[in-house]
mmCIF file of C-alpha atoms in Angstrom:
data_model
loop_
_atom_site.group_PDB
_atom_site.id
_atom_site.type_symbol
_atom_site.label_atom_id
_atom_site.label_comp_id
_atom_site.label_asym_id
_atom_site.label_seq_id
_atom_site.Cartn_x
_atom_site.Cartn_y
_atom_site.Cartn_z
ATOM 1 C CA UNK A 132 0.000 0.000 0.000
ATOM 2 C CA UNK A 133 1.275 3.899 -0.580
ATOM 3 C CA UNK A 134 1.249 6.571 1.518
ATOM 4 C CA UNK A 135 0.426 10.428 0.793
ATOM 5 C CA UNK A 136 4.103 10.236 -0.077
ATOM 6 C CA UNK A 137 3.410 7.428 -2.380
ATOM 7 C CA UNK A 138 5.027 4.165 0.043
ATOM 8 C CA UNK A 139 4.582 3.278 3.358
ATOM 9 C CA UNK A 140 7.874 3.676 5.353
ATOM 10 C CA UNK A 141 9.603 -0.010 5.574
ATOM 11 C CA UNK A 142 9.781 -2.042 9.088
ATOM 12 C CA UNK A 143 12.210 -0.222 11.453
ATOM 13 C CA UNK A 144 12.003 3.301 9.927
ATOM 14 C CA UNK A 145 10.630 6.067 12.135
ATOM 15 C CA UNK A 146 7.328 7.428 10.795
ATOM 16 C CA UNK A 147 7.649 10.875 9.608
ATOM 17 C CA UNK A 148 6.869 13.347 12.101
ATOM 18 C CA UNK A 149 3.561 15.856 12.180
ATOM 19 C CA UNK A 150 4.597 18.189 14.347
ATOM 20 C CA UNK A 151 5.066 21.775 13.049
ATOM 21 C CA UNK A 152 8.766 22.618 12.458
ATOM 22 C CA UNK A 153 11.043 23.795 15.427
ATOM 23 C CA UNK A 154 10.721 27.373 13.917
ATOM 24 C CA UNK A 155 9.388 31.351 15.376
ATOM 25 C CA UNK A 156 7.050 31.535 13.590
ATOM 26 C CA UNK A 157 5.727 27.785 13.606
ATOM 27 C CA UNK A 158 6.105 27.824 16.999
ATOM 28 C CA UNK A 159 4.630 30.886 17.783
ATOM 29 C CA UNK A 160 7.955 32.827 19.291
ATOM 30 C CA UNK A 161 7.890 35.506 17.219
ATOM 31 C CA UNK A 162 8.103 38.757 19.340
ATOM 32 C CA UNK A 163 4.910 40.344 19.967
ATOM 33 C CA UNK A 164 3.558 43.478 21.486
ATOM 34 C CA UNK A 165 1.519 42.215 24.407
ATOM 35 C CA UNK A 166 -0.363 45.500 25.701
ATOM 36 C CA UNK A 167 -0.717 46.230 29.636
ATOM 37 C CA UNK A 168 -4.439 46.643 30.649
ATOM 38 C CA UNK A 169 -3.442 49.163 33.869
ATOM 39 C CA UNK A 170 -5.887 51.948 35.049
ATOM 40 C CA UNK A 171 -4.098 54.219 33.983
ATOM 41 C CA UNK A 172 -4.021 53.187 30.404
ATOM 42 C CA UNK A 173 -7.865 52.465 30.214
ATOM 43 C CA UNK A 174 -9.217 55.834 31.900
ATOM 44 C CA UNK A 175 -6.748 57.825 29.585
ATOM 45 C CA UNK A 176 -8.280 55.739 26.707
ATOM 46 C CA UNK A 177 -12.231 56.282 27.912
ATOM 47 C CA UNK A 178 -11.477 60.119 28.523
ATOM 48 C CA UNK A 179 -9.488 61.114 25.406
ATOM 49 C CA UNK A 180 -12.208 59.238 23.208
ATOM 50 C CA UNK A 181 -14.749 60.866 24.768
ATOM 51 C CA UNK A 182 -13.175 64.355 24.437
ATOM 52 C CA UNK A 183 -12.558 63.732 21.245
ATOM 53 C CA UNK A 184 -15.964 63.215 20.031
ATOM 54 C CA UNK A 185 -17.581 65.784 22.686
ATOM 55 C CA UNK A 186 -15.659 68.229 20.321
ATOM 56 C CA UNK A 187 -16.568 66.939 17.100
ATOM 57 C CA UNK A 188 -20.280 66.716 17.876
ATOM 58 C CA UNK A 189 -20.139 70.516 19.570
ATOM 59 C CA UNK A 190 -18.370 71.460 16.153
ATOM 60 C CA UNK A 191 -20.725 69.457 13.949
ATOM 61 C CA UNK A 192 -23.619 70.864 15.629
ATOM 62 C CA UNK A 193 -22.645 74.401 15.540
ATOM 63 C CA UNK A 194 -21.872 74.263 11.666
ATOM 64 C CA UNK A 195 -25.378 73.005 10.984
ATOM 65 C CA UNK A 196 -27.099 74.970 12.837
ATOM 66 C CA UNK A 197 -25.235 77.919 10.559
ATOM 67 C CA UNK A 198 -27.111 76.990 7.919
ATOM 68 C CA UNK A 199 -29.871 79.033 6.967
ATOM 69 C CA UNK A 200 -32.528 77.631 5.397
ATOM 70 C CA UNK A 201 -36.624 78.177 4.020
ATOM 71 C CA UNK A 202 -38.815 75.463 3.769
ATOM 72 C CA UNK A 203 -42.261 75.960 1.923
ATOM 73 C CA UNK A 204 -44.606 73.736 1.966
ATOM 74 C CA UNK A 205 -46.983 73.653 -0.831
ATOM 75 C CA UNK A 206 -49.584 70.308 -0.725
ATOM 76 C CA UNK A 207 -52.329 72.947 0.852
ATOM 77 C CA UNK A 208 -52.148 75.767 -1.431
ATOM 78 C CA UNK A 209 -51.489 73.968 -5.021
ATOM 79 C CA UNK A 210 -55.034 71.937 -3.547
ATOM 80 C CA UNK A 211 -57.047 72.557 -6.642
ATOM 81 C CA UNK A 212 -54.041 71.307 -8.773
ATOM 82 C CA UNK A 213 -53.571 68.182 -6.270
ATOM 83 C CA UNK A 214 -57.312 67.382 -6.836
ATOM 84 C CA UNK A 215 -57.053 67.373 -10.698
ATOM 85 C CA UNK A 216 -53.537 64.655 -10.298
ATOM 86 C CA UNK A 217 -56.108 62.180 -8.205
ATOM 87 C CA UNK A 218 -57.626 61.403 -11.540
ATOM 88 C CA UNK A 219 -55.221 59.403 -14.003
ATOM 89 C CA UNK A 220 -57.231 60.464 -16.744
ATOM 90 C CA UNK A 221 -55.995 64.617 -16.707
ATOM 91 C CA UNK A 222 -52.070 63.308 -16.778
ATOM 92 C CA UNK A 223 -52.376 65.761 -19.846
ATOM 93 C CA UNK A 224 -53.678 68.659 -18.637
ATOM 94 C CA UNK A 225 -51.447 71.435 -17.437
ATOM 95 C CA UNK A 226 -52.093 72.668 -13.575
ATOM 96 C CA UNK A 227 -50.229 75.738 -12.192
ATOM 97 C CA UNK A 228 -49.951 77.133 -8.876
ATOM 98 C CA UNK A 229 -47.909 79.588 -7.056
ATOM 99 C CA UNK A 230 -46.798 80.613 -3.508
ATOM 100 C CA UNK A 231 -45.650 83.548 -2.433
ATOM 101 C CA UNK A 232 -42.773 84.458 0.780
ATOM 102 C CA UNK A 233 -40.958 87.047 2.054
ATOM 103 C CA UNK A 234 -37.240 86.711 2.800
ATOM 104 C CA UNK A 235 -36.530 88.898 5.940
ATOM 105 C CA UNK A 236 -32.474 88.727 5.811
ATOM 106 C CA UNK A 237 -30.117 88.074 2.620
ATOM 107 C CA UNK A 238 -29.271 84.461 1.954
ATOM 108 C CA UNK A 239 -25.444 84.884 0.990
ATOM 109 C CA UNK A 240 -23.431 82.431 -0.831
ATOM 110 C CA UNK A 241 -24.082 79.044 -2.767
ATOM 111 C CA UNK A 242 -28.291 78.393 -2.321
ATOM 112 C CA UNK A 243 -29.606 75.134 -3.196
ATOM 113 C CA UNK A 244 -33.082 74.537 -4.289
ATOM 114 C CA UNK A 245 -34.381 70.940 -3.005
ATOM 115 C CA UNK A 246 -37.742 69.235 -3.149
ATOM 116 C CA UNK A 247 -39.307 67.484 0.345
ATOM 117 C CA UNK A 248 -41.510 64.947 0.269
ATOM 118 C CA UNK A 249 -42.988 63.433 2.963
ATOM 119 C CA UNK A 250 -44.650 60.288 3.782
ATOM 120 C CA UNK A 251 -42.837 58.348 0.111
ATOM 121 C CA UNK A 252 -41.549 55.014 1.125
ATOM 122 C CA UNK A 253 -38.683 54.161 -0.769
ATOM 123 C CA UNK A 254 -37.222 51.517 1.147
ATOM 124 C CA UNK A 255 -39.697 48.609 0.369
ATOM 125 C CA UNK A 256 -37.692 45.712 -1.318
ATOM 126 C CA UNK A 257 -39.585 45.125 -4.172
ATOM 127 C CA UNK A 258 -39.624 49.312 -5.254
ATOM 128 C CA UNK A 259 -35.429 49.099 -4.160
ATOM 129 C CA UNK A 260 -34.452 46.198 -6.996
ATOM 130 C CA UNK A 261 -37.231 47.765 -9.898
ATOM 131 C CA UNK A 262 -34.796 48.602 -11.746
ATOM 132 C CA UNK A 263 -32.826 47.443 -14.918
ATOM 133 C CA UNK A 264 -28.883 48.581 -14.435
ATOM 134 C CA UNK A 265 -27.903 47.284 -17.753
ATOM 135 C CA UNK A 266 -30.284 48.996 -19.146
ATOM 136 C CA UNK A 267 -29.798 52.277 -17.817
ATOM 137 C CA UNK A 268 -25.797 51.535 -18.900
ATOM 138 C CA UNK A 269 -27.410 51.532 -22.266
ATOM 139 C CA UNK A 270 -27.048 47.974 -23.250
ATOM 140 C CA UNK A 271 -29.344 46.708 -25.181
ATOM 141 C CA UNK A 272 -31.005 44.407 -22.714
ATOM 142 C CA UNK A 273 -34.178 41.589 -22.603
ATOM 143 C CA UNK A 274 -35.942 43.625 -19.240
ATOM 144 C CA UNK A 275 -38.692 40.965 -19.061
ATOM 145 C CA UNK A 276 -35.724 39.051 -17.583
ATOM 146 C CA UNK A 277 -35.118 42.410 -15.157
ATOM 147 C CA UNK A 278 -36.953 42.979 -12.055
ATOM 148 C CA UNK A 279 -38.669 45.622 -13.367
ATOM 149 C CA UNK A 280 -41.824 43.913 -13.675
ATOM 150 C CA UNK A 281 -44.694 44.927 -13.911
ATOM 151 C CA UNK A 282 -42.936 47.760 -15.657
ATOM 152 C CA UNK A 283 -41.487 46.572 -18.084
ATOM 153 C CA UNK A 284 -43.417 46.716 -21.198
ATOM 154 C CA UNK A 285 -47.267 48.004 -22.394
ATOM 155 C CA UNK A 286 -49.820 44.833 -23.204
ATOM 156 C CA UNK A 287 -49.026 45.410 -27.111
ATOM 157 C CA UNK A 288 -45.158 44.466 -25.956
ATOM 158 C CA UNK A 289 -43.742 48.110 -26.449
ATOM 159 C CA UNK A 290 -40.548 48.005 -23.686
ATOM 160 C CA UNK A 291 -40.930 50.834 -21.549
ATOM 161 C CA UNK A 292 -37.569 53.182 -21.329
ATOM 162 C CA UNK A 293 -36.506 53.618 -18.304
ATOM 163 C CA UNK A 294 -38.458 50.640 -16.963
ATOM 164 C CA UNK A 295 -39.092 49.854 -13.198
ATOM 165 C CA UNK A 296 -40.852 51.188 -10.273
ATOM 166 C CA UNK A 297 -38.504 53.642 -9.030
ATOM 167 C CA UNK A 298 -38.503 55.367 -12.697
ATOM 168 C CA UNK A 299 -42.196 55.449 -13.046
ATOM 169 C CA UNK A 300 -42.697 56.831 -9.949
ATOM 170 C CA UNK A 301 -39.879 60.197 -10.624
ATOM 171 C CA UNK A 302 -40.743 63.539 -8.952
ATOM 172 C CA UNK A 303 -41.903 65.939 -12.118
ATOM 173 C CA UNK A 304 -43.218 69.054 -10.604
ATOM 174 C CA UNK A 305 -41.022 72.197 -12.615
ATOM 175 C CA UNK A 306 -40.559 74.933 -9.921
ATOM 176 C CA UNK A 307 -39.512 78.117 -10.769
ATOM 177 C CA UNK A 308 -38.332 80.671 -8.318
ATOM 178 C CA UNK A 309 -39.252 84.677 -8.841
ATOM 179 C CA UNK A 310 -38.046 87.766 -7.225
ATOM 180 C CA UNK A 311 -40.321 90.076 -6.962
ATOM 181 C CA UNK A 312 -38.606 93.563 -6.748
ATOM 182 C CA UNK A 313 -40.920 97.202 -6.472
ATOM 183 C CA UNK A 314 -42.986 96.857 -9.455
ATOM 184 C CA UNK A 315 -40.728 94.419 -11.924
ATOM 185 C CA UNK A 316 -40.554 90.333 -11.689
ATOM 186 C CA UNK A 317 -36.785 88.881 -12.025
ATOM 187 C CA UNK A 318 -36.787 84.903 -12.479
ATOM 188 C CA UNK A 319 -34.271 83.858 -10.546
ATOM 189 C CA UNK A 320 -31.651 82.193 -12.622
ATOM 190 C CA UNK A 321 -31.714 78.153 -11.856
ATOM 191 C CA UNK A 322 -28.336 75.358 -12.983
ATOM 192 C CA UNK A 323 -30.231 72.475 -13.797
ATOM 193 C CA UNK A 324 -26.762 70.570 -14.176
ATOM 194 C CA UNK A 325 -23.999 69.822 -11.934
ATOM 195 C CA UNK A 326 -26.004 68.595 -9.609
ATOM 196 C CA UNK A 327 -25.353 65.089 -9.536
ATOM 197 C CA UNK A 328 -22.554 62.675 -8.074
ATOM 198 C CA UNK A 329 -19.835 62.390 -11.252
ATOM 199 C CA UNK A 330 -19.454 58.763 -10.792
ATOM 200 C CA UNK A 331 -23.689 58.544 -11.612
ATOM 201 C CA UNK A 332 -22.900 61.004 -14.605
ATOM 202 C CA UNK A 333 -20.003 59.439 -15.859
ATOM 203 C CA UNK A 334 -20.226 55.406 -14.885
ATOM 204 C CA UNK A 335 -23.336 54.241 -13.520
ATOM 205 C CA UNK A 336 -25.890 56.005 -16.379
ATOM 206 C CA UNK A 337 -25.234 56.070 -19.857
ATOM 207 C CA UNK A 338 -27.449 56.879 -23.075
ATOM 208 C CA UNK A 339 -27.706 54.014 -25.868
ATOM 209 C CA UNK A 340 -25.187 55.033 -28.801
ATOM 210 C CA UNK A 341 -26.688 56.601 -31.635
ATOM 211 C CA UNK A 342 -26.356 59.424 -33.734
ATOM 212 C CA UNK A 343 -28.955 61.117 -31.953
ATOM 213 C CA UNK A 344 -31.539 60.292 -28.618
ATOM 214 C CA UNK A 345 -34.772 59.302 -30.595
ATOM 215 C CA UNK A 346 -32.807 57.232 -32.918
ATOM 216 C CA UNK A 347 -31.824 55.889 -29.508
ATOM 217 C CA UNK A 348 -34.605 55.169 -27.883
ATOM 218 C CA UNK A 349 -36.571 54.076 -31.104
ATOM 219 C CA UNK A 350 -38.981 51.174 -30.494
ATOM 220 C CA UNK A 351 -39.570 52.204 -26.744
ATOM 221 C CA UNK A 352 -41.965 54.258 -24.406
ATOM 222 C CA UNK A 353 -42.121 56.425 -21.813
ATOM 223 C CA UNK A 354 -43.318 54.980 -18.592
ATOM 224 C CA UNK A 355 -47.147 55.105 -17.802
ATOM 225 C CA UNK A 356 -46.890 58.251 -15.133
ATOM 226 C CA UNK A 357 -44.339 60.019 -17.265
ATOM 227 C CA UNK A 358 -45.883 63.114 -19.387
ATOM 228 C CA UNK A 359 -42.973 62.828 -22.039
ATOM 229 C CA UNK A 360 -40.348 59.974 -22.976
ATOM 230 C CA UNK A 361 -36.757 60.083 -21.777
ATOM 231 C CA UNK A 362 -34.940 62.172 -24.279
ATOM 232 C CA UNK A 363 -37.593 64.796 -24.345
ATOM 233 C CA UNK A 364 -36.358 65.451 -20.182
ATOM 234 C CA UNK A 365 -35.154 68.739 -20.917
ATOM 235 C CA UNK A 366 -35.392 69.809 -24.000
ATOM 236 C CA UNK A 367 -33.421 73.445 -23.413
ATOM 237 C CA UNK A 368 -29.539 71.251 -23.212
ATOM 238 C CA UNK A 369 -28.985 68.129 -25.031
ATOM 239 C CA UNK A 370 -26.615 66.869 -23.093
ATOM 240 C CA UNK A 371 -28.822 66.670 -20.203
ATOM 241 C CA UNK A 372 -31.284 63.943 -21.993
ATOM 242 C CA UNK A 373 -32.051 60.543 -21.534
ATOM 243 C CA UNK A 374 -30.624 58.600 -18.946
ATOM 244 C CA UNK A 375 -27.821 60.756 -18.108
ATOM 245 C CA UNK A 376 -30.381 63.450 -16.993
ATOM 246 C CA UNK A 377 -29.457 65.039 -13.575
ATOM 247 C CA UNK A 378 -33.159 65.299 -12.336
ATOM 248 C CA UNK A 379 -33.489 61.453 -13.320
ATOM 249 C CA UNK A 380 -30.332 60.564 -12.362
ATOM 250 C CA UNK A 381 -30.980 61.960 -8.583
ATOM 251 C CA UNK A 382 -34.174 60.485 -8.580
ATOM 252 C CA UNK A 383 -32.966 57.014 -8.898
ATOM 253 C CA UNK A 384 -30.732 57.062 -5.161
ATOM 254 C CA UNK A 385 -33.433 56.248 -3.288
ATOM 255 C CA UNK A 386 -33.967 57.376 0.087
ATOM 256 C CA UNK A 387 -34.098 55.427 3.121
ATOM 257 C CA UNK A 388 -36.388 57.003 5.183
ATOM 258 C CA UNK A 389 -40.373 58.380 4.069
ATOM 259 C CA UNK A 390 -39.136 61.991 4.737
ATOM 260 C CA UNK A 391 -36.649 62.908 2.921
ATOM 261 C CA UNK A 392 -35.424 65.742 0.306
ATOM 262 C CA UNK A 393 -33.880 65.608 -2.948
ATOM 263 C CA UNK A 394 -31.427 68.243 -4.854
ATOM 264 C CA UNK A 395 -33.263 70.208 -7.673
ATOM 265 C CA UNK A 396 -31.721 73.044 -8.253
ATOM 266 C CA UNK A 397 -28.931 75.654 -7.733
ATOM 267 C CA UNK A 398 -29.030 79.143 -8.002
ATOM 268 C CA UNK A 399 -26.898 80.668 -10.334
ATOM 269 C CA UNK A 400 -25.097 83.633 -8.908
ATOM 270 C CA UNK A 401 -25.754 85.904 -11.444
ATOM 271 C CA UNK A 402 -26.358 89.893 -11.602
ATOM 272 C CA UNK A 403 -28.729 90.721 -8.546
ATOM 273 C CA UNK A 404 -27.813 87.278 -7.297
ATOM 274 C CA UNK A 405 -24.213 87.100 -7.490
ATOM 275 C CA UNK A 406 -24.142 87.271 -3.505
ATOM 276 C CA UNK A 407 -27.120 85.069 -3.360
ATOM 277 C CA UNK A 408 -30.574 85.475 -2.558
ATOM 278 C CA UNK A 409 -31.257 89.102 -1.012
ATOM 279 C CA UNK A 410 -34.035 89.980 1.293
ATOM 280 C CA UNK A 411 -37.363 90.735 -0.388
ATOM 281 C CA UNK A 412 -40.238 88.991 -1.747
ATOM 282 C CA UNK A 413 -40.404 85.736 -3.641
ATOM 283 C CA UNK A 414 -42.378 83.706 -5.454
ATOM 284 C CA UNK A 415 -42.768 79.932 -6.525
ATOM 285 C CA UNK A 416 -44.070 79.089 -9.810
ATOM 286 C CA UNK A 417 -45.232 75.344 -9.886
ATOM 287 C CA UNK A 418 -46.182 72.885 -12.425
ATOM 288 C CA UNK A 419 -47.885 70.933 -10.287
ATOM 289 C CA UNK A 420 -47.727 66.806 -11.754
ATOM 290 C CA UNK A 421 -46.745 64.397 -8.519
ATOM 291 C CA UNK A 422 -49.968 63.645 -6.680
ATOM 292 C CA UNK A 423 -49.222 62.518 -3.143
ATOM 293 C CA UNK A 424 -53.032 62.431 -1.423
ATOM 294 C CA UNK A 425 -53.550 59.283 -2.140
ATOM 295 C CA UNK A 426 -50.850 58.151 0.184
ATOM 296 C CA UNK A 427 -51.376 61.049 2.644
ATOM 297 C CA UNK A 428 -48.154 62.785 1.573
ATOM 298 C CA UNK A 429 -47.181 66.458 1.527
ATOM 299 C CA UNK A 430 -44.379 68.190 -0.748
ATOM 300 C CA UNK A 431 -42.249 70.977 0.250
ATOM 301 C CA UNK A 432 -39.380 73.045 -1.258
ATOM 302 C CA UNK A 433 -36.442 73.924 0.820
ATOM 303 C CA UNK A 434 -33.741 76.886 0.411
ATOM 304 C CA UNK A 435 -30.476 76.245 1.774
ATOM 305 C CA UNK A 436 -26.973 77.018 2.348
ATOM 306 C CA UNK A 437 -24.361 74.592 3.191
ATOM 307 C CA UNK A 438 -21.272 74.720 5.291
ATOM 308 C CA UNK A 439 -18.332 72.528 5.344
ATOM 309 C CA UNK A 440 -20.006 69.442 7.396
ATOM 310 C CA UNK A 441 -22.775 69.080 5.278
ATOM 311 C CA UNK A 442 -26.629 70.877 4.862
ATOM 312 C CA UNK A 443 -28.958 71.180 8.005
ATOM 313 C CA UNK A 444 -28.874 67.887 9.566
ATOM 314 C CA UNK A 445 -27.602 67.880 13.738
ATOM 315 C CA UNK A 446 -27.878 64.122 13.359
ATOM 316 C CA UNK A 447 -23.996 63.562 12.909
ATOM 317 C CA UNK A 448 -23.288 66.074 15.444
ATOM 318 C CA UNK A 449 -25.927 64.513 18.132
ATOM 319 C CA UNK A 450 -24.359 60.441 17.472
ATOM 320 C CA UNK A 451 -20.958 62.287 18.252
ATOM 321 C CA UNK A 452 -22.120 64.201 21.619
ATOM 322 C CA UNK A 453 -24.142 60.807 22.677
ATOM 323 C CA UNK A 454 -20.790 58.697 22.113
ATOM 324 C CA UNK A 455 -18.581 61.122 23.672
ATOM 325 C CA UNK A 456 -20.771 61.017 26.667
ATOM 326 C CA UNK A 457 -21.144 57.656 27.024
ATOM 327 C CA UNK A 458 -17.324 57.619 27.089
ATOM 328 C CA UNK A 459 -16.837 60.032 29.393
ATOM 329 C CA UNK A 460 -19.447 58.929 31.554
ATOM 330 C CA UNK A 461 -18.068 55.239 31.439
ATOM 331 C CA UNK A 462 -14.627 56.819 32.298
ATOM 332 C CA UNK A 463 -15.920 57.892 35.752
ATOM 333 C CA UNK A 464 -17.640 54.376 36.519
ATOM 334 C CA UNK A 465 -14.404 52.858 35.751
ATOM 335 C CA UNK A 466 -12.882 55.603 38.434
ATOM 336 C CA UNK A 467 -15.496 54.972 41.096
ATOM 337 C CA UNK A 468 -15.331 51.281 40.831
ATOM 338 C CA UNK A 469 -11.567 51.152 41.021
ATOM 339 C CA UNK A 470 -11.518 54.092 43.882
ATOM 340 C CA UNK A 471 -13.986 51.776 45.898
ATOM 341 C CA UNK A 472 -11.770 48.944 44.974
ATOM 342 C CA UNK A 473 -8.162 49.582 46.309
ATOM 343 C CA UNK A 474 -9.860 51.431 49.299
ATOM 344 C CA UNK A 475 -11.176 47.876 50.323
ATOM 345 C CA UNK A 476 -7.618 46.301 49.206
ATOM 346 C CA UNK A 477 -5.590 48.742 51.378
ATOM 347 C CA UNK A 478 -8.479 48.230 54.127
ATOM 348 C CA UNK A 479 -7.527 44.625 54.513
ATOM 349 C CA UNK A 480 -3.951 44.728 54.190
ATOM 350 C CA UNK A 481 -3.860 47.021 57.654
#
């Protein structure tokens, strides 16, 4: 018979050995950093941590409170336009509100324009994976194999472009922002670009190659809550059509919370704007198209600065302060526990 070696070792030989060679590292005798546990050592630990994030949350938390922001919420006041969306059948006809506010100090430097909604759930599996990645890449894809289902194409087997729940469901309201100065109107100028991550812009979305977009998307249609197909999205910049459109592309990260907000626009600091928004009176234009009563919803759109740590959200700032304190505080249990400790210790020794 053969061993693993290919013959069994022959009466009077010594079987070969398993043991791991007489080396360090075999043998575990490699030198090694072994730390010391003392008190010293482990308060210093507990107290520097919790400094350390005591003044990042204080920090964090001032910053976004710096922000200024202006939320409007406009569910209530576009009512008669949210009325006419309840009814699938007027996805053609035009509604248009607007809401006025005043502005009672200048907003200075970069303003962003976002849209709130409230009440959307996002986060439900099935919305999360509607979606076809290779086709949004462009390929030329089968999506009745996707999980886009059951949008994915109409009953006379027209593929729907962009298919999926997540698409279907996009935020279309237009908003338009106007300043309303003595007796003249000044639309405030809006960049509807360079708003997105570059890695969505440049990796994750593409448009189908063609010599032009409706070539493109030939033999497709727009999704059934859609009021135009995907390379009509802004018709104003061609480069901002189909799939690589910044509006679409945001749309697509979904959120994972009901409330949440959204980037839209940015104003473009401009003539009277070049310092940002001054004091005064505005005025939102809306094209109102996303219905949200039927899930008890409400839309709002929000103003903002940001700062260095972010837009207005204390959130980061609060986790910091709550972990720094928890440090801290576990620092001084450690202290009273080993205080109460050695007293007893040096108690028995006398």
């Amino acid at each position: 018979m053969k061993n693993k070696t290919g013959f069994l070792p022959q009466e009077g030989q010594a079987r070969p050995s398993r043991c791991p060679d007489n080396s360090a590292f075999k043998q575990q005798k490699l030198p090694a950093w072994k730390p010391q546990l003392t008190i010293a050592a482990v308060l210093s630990s507990f107290f520097l941590t919790g400094a350390f994030c005591l003044s990042v949350g204080v920090c964090l938390i001032l910053s976004a409170n710096s922000v200024r922001e202006i939320q409007i919420d406009y569910s209530d006041k576009c009512s008669d336009c949210s009325k006419l969306r309840e009814n699938s059948s007027n996805w053609n006809k035009e509604c248009h509100c607007s809401v006025n506010f005043t502005l009672k100090e200048d907003i200075l430097g970069d303003v962003f324009m976002y849209y709130g909604l409230q009440n959307f759930y996002q986060n439900h599996r099935r919305y999360v994976i509607s979606r076809s990645d290779a086709q949004l890449l462009g390929q030329n894809v089968n999506i009745q194999k996707s999980y886009c289902a059951p949008f994915t194409t109409y009953r006379n087997g027209t593929p729907m472009a962009p298919c999926g729940a997540i698409a279907n469901s996009m935020f279309n309201d237009t908003i338009d922002l106007f300043y309303n100065l003595n007796s003249s109107v000044i639309q405030v100028p809006l960049l509807k670009t360079g708003n997105s991550w570059w890695t969505d812009k440049n990796v994750k979305f593409h448009n189908p190659k063609s010599y032009n977009l409706s070539s493109a998307f030939a033999g497709t249609a727009r999704p059934p809550y859609w009021q135009k197909p995907v390379y009509l999205l802004d018709e104003e910049d061609e480069r901002n059509n189909g799939y690589v459109n910044d509006d679409f592309i945001i749309w697509m990260r979904v959120s994972a919370f009901p409330t949440f907000r959204n980037l839209y626009r940015r104003v473009s600091r401009i003539r009277q704007f070049a310092e940002g928004l001054p004091a005064g009176n505005y005025t939102f234009h809306i094209s109102y198209n996303f219905p949200v009563t039927k899930f008890k919803g409400r839309k709002h759109v929000i103003l903002s600065t940001v700062v260095w740590s972010g837009g207005s959200n204390p959130f980061l700032g609060i986790a910091y302060v709550v972990s720094g304190t928890a440090a801290t505080l576990t620092g001084f249990v450690i202290t009273a526990i080993y205080l109460k400790l050695r007293k007893k210790k040096t108690y028995f020794q006398k």
